[in-house]
């Protein structure tokens, strides 16, 4: 969930009202935001880098507000204020308008060349005219781009935004891709020119930019945007040129978004321009720009599309569980920036979805907004009449019953991890990893998460190792799932419910573990015997001490092993005493 | 237990004195070691109110081993003096005596003897006086007779410095008659025996009182794990509410069922390597319900069922990727799809409690695997108010009655609500779960009828367990680093109390 940091006083000034922290927290809760933290730059610095570094830093109060991941329109102060003011009915939602250049001029044009197809094929653009920045507005503008980059743009992989002082460059602009050696320009906030290849090594150590290098690093061609004089605007998604950088005094802004996902590029552009067209001379207007594709197709951006949905008041009432008139529902929706009115035909509500609400893609999203405006906590809570008979999953029912009786037999239940290292299930048990049928994880952060366990035994032995100070004997059990590869399953693997128990003492206690097997079989109502009953039979298994291992058969089918553990297994789990164990599959007893 | 004869002697002695006596005096009178009398006092105390005894301590002077030797045989210097004949003794011969070294220097400083270094045949020692007075021996003999009071403190300290005397603290008892004093002792029985029951002799016998302050002997038993005890209770609650258990015994899931079927777009951050464990072997899932897969692909990439869709290029390769399920909702999706394949829809209530996996940063409250509790209800015409109502019933069974709901975002539910409960201890609202109504884009491609709503909620099993059992570090609860003593000691789980 993205967190937006805003200055409290600036926020209250924009809202035209002062709140106590509690009141504002309450407003956030109702609206679906979360006032996560109240802090200051000084506090943050002092926490992260120590009091010394924080000396002299600003102690202006900051609100850190958690915003739902799909509400890109709330990622800056401007958007938050607009959303809350409309919600509080202090403001009518603005109408965003795309306009042609004044005085009949030609729109700015961005030409896309063929070469971009392999690396980053899409681009959209727009112009903000006669904007007036203040320090705060400027900072918010930069911060919004960063927030969008981190969220909808998926760390610039899907979309990258570049904003430029239009008065320093001249169109038409060309979006192309070139070998890194052929690209040369002075990047943002640097004093000299670099080739693209040099830039990539320069930014290797940059705490911010190094995270984006991988996106194009191994591409033969890098994306690049030039103006008509060959001035570099940007090398997306890494860095802008220094030449066209915006400042507090910038009046006209050219915005380009390059992308691998066109839908997200359009949304991103819409967000930037709807949020900051507030500061244009003609408020909430955005000057169009043309994008020409290699095949000659011409598109005009930003789209700023308004969409209308029709739905009945009944639909909302039935889904939410309220009974409001169509008019009052229309009013609720209008408070959520979804301008609504009841039209003549059959009391249907016409809901207009603005370009800022890209999250509204279905009538159910509209229904939710009505419920939020109504107030979740004002909805009457009622019990559904759904009549059903409960059933336990037979496997879990058996597990629950056996657990109780294993504890009654003197064994204590352990709860161990389903993920472990390859070593745990192979080397330490004296097995070959290839024979284990283990499922392997492709992206473990540490060795603890290399495989899903194929046996419960390593977990139990590790539990004993961590509890060696406890009085002997230690008697542990676990009934849980292991995971085995199985080609007959759609995903190629299946769980297997197993029962494992260990006895750890100064003498191996094979008879104790054997007695536990007899008890489990008694509980499962299986009698001793060769055919319809159960029996054990000497077997060799590398985990066990030679001559001290038996295979367990029930109704003629092998269900597991019991025996005294091999001394190497004991040592490899950092244990010092003899130990016997039983490991059986309980699924045959369903 | 001291022998009865001694106990009775002690009691008879006590009978004669008024106001009580000291156990040390008793030892002296009866001619036995003081420790034996201490034992006798304790035995008598155990019999009830026969005597009462108060512990006290006193200090007195006692000879050391060396002191006793001197009291008997004389001081070292006296022994040296007495060993020297009138014609003198060679110094080396004198030094070989047991008291030689110490006695020689003391006798020299007392001027009892002299040393002739120039004597022919080597240095020789001669007496200088006829008789001596062995004051050290006399003083020690006084102490031995119990008359240490006759010595000055300075003298006692001097002897203490020479390690001949030591001051000892003696713990003794001041013994007085008890409320049921008697000079005879009835032997008390420790336990009732089968013989006593058979003969009826228990009627005449006195029984030694039990010490009810002591702890009992711990029963020899096994124990259930606290997290599993809490799981059992949650399972019970769902069963009481008429919910059927889902088969969640499949940790390995395809991206299709874990994400795509839930209308979670393929570029969603949750599908990132940083959040989810992907599987390298078996890397890909092979079988899907083909027509359903086509409908899922369409609703993602183009929309439909009243939805705009996400408008992106949906790829089967992404859906095939196997992973460790990140939520049990993947199983709910399989179950709802299965339900949709029934000839006629029937309402269902489902639940599950099982492991899920996240490739996240680990800390004191987060592990790579945890248990998710999930409840799902599918029926015609379910409302958001119904979801709140059922959550209210569910949480009431957990002993939580004050609930409120915050709008939230979740890719597969709309509306989505975070559930908060008022924490009386912290005096604030804390999040206790997540809930929502499944999106039509998830349900309709499965083939569920248009009017059917599916409401669902989830929470973790670990968090309520940590609160219930007062555990701050999740590693002490889950995994092999568990503290078994905690498992042994943990009480039964009643969530509503």
Short mmCIF file of C-alpha atoms in Angstrom, two decimals, chain A residues 1 25-26 28-34 66 68-70 151 154-155 158 261 263-264 307 309 317-321 359-369 371-372 375-377 379-397 399-400 403-404 406-420 438-445 448-449 452-453 458-459 462-464 466-467 469-471 473-483 485 487-497 587, chain B residues 220-225 227-229 231-232 235 238-239 241-254 257 263 266-269 272-282 284-287 304-312 322 324 334 347-349 351 354-355 357 359-362 367-369 371 377-379 381-390 392-393 401 403-409 413-418 420 431 437 439-441 444 450-453 455 477-485 487-488:
data_model
loop_
_atom_site.label_atom_id
_atom_site.label_comp_id
_atom_site.label_asym_id
_atom_site.label_seq_id
_atom_site.Cartn_x
_atom_site.Cartn_y
_atom_site.Cartn_z
CA UNK A 1 0.00 0.00 0.00
CA UNK A 25 -7.71 9.90 11.54
CA UNK A 26 -11.46 9.34 11.73
CA UNK A 28 -9.36 8.90 6.80
CA UNK A 29 -10.90 5.73 8.24
CA UNK A 30 -14.30 6.59 6.81
CA UNK A 31 -12.86 7.36 3.39
CA UNK A 32 -10.69 4.23 3.26
CA UNK A 33 -7.35 5.88 4.00
CA UNK A 34 -5.14 5.29 6.99
CA UNK A 66 -1.66 5.03 3.46
CA UNK A 68 -5.25 2.03 -1.42
CA UNK A 69 -3.01 0.57 -4.14
CA UNK A 70 -5.52 1.25 -6.96
CA UNK A 151 3.17 1.93 -8.17
CA UNK A 154 5.85 -0.99 -11.54
CA UNK A 155 9.22 0.61 -10.78
CA UNK A 158 5.74 -0.68 -17.41
CA UNK A 261 1.93 -1.32 -21.42
CA UNK A 263 -3.14 1.19 -20.99
CA UNK A 264 -0.98 1.98 -17.98
CA UNK A 307 -17.31 6.98 -19.40
CA UNK A 309 -22.45 3.64 -16.70
CA UNK A 317 -29.50 -1.33 -2.49
CA UNK A 318 -29.56 -5.12 -2.98
CA UNK A 319 -25.79 -5.50 -3.06
CA UNK A 320 -25.08 -3.24 -0.13
CA UNK A 321 -28.09 -4.12 1.98
CA UNK A 359 -9.95 1.91 -10.65
CA UNK A 360 -13.66 1.89 -11.53
CA UNK A 361 -13.95 -0.87 -14.10
CA UNK A 362 -17.24 -2.53 -13.16
CA UNK A 363 -20.60 -1.71 -11.60
CA UNK A 364 -19.37 -3.38 -8.41
CA UNK A 365 -16.75 -0.63 -8.04
CA UNK A 366 -19.54 1.93 -8.21
CA UNK A 367 -21.52 -0.07 -5.66
CA UNK A 368 -18.55 0.04 -3.29
CA UNK A 369 -18.24 3.80 -3.63
CA UNK A 371 -21.34 2.02 0.31
CA UNK A 372 -18.30 4.07 1.37
CA UNK A 375 -20.65 4.80 5.55
CA UNK A 376 -19.73 1.13 5.99
CA UNK A 377 -20.50 1.44 9.67
CA UNK A 379 -25.05 -0.33 7.18
CA UNK A 380 -27.34 -2.59 9.22
CA UNK A 381 -25.61 -5.90 9.96
CA UNK A 382 -27.79 -8.89 9.20
CA UNK A 383 -27.32 -12.63 9.24
CA UNK A 384 -27.62 -14.36 5.87
CA UNK A 385 -30.28 -17.06 5.74
CA UNK A 386 -28.01 -19.45 3.90
CA UNK A 387 -28.76 -22.91 5.33
CA UNK A 388 -25.98 -25.45 5.07
CA UNK A 389 -24.81 -28.61 6.80
CA UNK A 390 -21.16 -28.57 7.84
CA UNK A 391 -18.74 -31.32 6.87
CA UNK A 392 -15.20 -31.88 8.00
CA UNK A 393 -12.55 -32.82 5.48
CA UNK A 394 -12.04 -36.55 6.26
CA UNK A 395 -8.24 -36.19 6.18
CA UNK A 396 -8.33 -33.34 8.70
CA UNK A 397 -10.86 -35.14 10.87
CA UNK A 399 -5.61 -35.87 11.81
CA UNK A 400 -7.45 -34.09 14.64
CA UNK A 403 -3.26 -35.79 17.40
CA UNK A 404 -5.30 -35.98 20.58
CA UNK A 406 -0.72 -39.21 20.34
CA UNK A 407 -0.52 -36.53 23.03
CA UNK A 408 -2.39 -38.89 25.36
CA UNK A 409 0.28 -41.49 24.57
CA UNK A 410 2.89 -39.15 26.04
CA UNK A 411 4.22 -37.49 22.89
CA UNK A 412 4.37 -33.72 22.49
CA UNK A 413 3.26 -32.02 19.32
CA UNK A 414 5.79 -30.02 17.27
CA UNK A 415 4.95 -27.58 14.51
CA UNK A 416 7.76 -27.31 12.00
CA UNK A 417 8.27 -25.44 8.73
CA UNK A 418 7.12 -26.86 5.41
CA UNK A 419 10.10 -25.23 3.71
CA UNK A 420 13.70 -26.18 4.40
CA UNK A 438 11.35 -32.86 -3.77
CA UNK A 439 9.75 -29.72 -5.16
CA UNK A 440 12.42 -27.02 -5.64
CA UNK A 441 11.95 -23.28 -5.16
CA UNK A 442 13.46 -21.06 -7.85
CA UNK A 443 13.91 -17.84 -5.89
CA UNK A 444 14.77 -18.56 -2.26
CA UNK A 445 16.34 -15.63 -0.40
CA UNK A 448 16.17 -22.27 4.52
CA UNK A 449 13.68 -22.02 1.66
CA UNK A 452 9.37 -28.08 0.29
CA UNK A 453 9.98 -30.80 2.86
CA UNK A 458 14.31 -33.07 9.85
CA UNK A 459 11.92 -30.58 11.47
CA UNK A 462 15.87 -29.62 14.59
CA UNK A 463 13.24 -29.04 17.28
CA UNK A 464 15.11 -31.42 19.58
CA UNK A 466 16.93 -26.35 19.77
CA UNK A 467 15.64 -27.86 23.05
CA UNK A 469 18.45 -28.26 27.64
CA UNK A 470 15.08 -29.92 28.31
CA UNK A 471 14.99 -33.03 30.50
CA UNK A 473 13.52 -38.29 27.27
CA UNK A 474 12.17 -36.00 24.54
CA UNK A 475 9.16 -37.51 22.80
CA UNK A 476 7.86 -35.47 19.87
CA UNK A 477 5.38 -35.98 17.06
CA UNK A 478 3.89 -34.08 14.17
CA UNK A 479 1.07 -34.92 11.79
CA UNK A 480 1.32 -32.64 8.80
CA UNK A 481 1.88 -32.46 5.06
CA UNK A 482 5.01 -33.10 3.05
CA UNK A 483 5.16 -32.28 -0.66
CA UNK A 485 6.41 -34.41 -7.15
CA UNK A 487 3.07 -36.14 -12.58
CA UNK A 488 -0.56 -37.17 -12.37
CA UNK A 489 -1.50 -33.84 -10.76
CA UNK A 490 -2.23 -30.66 -12.76
CA UNK A 491 0.60 -28.79 -11.02
CA UNK A 492 2.95 -31.80 -11.03
CA UNK A 493 3.07 -32.14 -7.24
CA UNK A 494 0.88 -33.18 -4.32
CA UNK A 495 0.80 -33.02 -0.56
CA UNK A 496 1.02 -36.19 1.52
CA UNK A 497 -0.22 -36.27 5.12
CA UNK A 587 -3.72 -41.35 3.90
CA UNK B 220 3.82 -37.98 32.64
CA UNK B 221 2.02 -36.80 29.53
CA UNK B 222 2.31 -35.40 26.04
CA UNK B 223 1.11 -31.97 24.99
CA UNK B 224 -0.58 -30.41 21.99
CA UNK B 225 1.05 -27.42 20.32
CA UNK B 227 -1.05 -22.96 17.63
CA UNK B 228 -2.75 -26.26 16.84
CA UNK B 229 -4.97 -25.87 19.90
CA UNK B 231 -6.59 -24.05 15.12
CA UNK B 232 -8.84 -26.69 16.65
CA UNK B 235 -12.23 -25.18 13.22
CA UNK B 238 -16.67 -22.76 11.70
CA UNK B 239 -18.29 -26.16 12.19
CA UNK B 241 -21.63 -22.07 12.14
CA UNK B 242 -22.33 -24.71 9.49
CA UNK B 243 -19.20 -24.24 7.36
CA UNK B 244 -17.73 -27.16 5.40
CA UNK B 245 -13.99 -27.69 5.35
CA UNK B 246 -12.17 -27.18 2.05
CA UNK B 247 -9.37 -29.53 0.88
CA UNK B 248 -6.35 -27.27 1.26
CA UNK B 249 -3.75 -30.04 1.19
CA UNK B 250 -2.01 -28.67 -1.93
CA UNK B 251 0.79 -26.25 -1.09
CA UNK B 252 1.95 -26.13 -4.71
CA UNK B 253 -0.41 -24.12 -6.87
CA UNK B 254 -0.33 -22.68 -10.36
CA UNK B 257 -5.50 -20.58 -9.63
CA UNK B 263 -8.77 -11.52 -11.47
CA UNK B 266 -0.30 -10.50 -14.40
CA UNK B 267 1.71 -7.33 -13.66
CA UNK B 268 0.44 -7.16 -10.08
CA UNK B 269 3.25 -6.62 -7.52
CA UNK B 272 6.76 -10.41 -8.25
CA UNK B 273 9.74 -12.60 -7.37
CA UNK B 274 10.16 -10.52 -4.24
CA UNK B 275 6.82 -11.55 -2.78
CA UNK B 276 6.11 -15.06 -4.00
CA UNK B 277 8.08 -18.32 -3.98
CA UNK B 278 8.10 -19.70 -7.51
CA UNK B 279 8.88 -23.33 -8.26
CA UNK B 280 11.76 -24.40 -10.49
CA UNK B 281 10.84 -28.10 -10.44
CA UNK B 282 8.05 -28.79 -11.42
CA UNK B 284 4.91 -25.27 -14.92
CA UNK B 285 1.37 -26.50 -14.44
CA UNK B 286 0.12 -28.47 -17.42
CA UNK B 287 -3.63 -28.95 -17.22
CA UNK B 304 -16.71 -8.63 -20.36
CA UNK B 305 -19.41 -9.48 -17.80
CA UNK B 306 -19.92 -5.71 -17.45
CA UNK B 307 -16.22 -5.08 -16.86
CA UNK B 308 -13.67 -2.95 -18.68
CA UNK B 309 -11.01 -5.57 -17.94
CA UNK B 310 -7.38 -4.64 -17.43
CA UNK B 311 -6.63 -4.26 -21.15
CA UNK B 312 -3.27 -5.97 -21.35
CA UNK B 322 3.95 -22.94 -10.38
CA UNK B 324 3.84 -21.98 -3.26
CA UNK B 334 -11.01 -24.09 -7.22
CA UNK B 347 -25.67 -22.34 -1.54
CA UNK B 348 -22.44 -23.20 0.26
CA UNK B 349 -20.46 -22.13 3.29
CA UNK B 351 -13.83 -22.66 5.44
CA UNK B 354 -3.90 -23.99 6.40
CA UNK B 355 -0.43 -22.87 5.48
CA UNK B 357 3.78 -18.86 1.85
CA UNK B 359 8.82 -14.63 0.09
CA UNK B 360 8.91 -11.59 2.36
CA UNK B 361 11.33 -9.94 4.72
CA UNK B 362 11.23 -11.79 8.03
CA UNK B 367 7.66 -15.73 8.81
CA UNK B 368 7.89 -17.05 5.26
CA UNK B 369 4.97 -19.35 6.03
CA UNK B 371 -1.60 -20.23 8.59
CA UNK B 377 -20.31 -18.00 1.75
CA UNK B 378 -21.94 -18.27 -1.68
CA UNK B 379 -25.65 -17.68 -2.14
CA UNK B 381 -28.52 -12.05 -2.99
CA UNK B 382 -25.90 -11.79 -0.25
CA UNK B 383 -25.28 -8.19 0.80
CA UNK B 384 -22.43 -6.24 2.34
CA UNK B 385 -24.65 -6.04 5.46
CA UNK B 386 -24.75 -9.87 5.46
CA UNK B 387 -20.95 -9.99 5.37
CA UNK B 388 -20.79 -7.65 8.35
CA UNK B 389 -23.45 -9.68 10.15
CA UNK B 390 -21.64 -12.97 9.69
CA UNK B 392 -20.04 -10.09 13.83
CA UNK B 393 -21.19 -13.63 14.67
CA UNK B 401 -17.97 -7.91 20.02
CA UNK B 403 -16.26 -4.29 15.36
CA UNK B 404 -15.99 -1.63 12.74
CA UNK B 405 -15.11 -1.70 9.08
CA UNK B 406 -12.73 0.35 6.96
CA UNK B 407 -12.90 0.53 3.15
CA UNK B 408 -9.83 -1.16 1.65
CA UNK B 409 -8.48 -2.44 -1.65
CA UNK B 413 -12.95 -8.34 -3.78
CA UNK B 414 -15.16 -5.31 -4.25
CA UNK B 415 -16.21 -3.97 -1.83
CA UNK B 416 -13.23 -4.81 0.37
CA UNK B 417 -13.25 -4.14 4.08
CA UNK B 418 -10.61 -4.28 6.76
CA UNK B 420 -11.09 -3.59 13.18
CA UNK B 431 -7.00 -4.63 12.56
CA UNK B 437 -17.31 -9.58 -1.80
CA UNK B 439 -15.66 -9.52 -7.93
CA UNK B 440 -18.02 -10.56 -10.74
CA UNK B 441 -14.95 -10.76 -13.01
CA UNK B 444 -18.94 -15.07 -13.73
CA UNK B 450 -25.47 -13.88 -12.25
CA UNK B 451 -27.38 -13.25 -9.00
CA UNK B 452 -25.02 -15.25 -6.80
CA UNK B 453 -22.80 -13.25 -4.47
CA UNK B 455 -18.65 -13.08 0.55
CA UNK B 477 5.76 -20.32 18.62
CA UNK B 478 6.23 -21.69 15.10
CA UNK B 479 9.08 -23.77 13.73
CA UNK B 480 11.88 -25.79 15.25
CA UNK B 481 13.14 -23.01 17.52
CA UNK B 482 9.98 -23.40 19.62
CA UNK B 483 10.45 -23.38 23.37
CA UNK B 484 9.14 -26.83 24.40
CA UNK B 485 8.69 -25.65 27.98
CA UNK B 487 4.39 -26.00 24.81
CA UNK B 488 4.37 -28.07 28.02
#
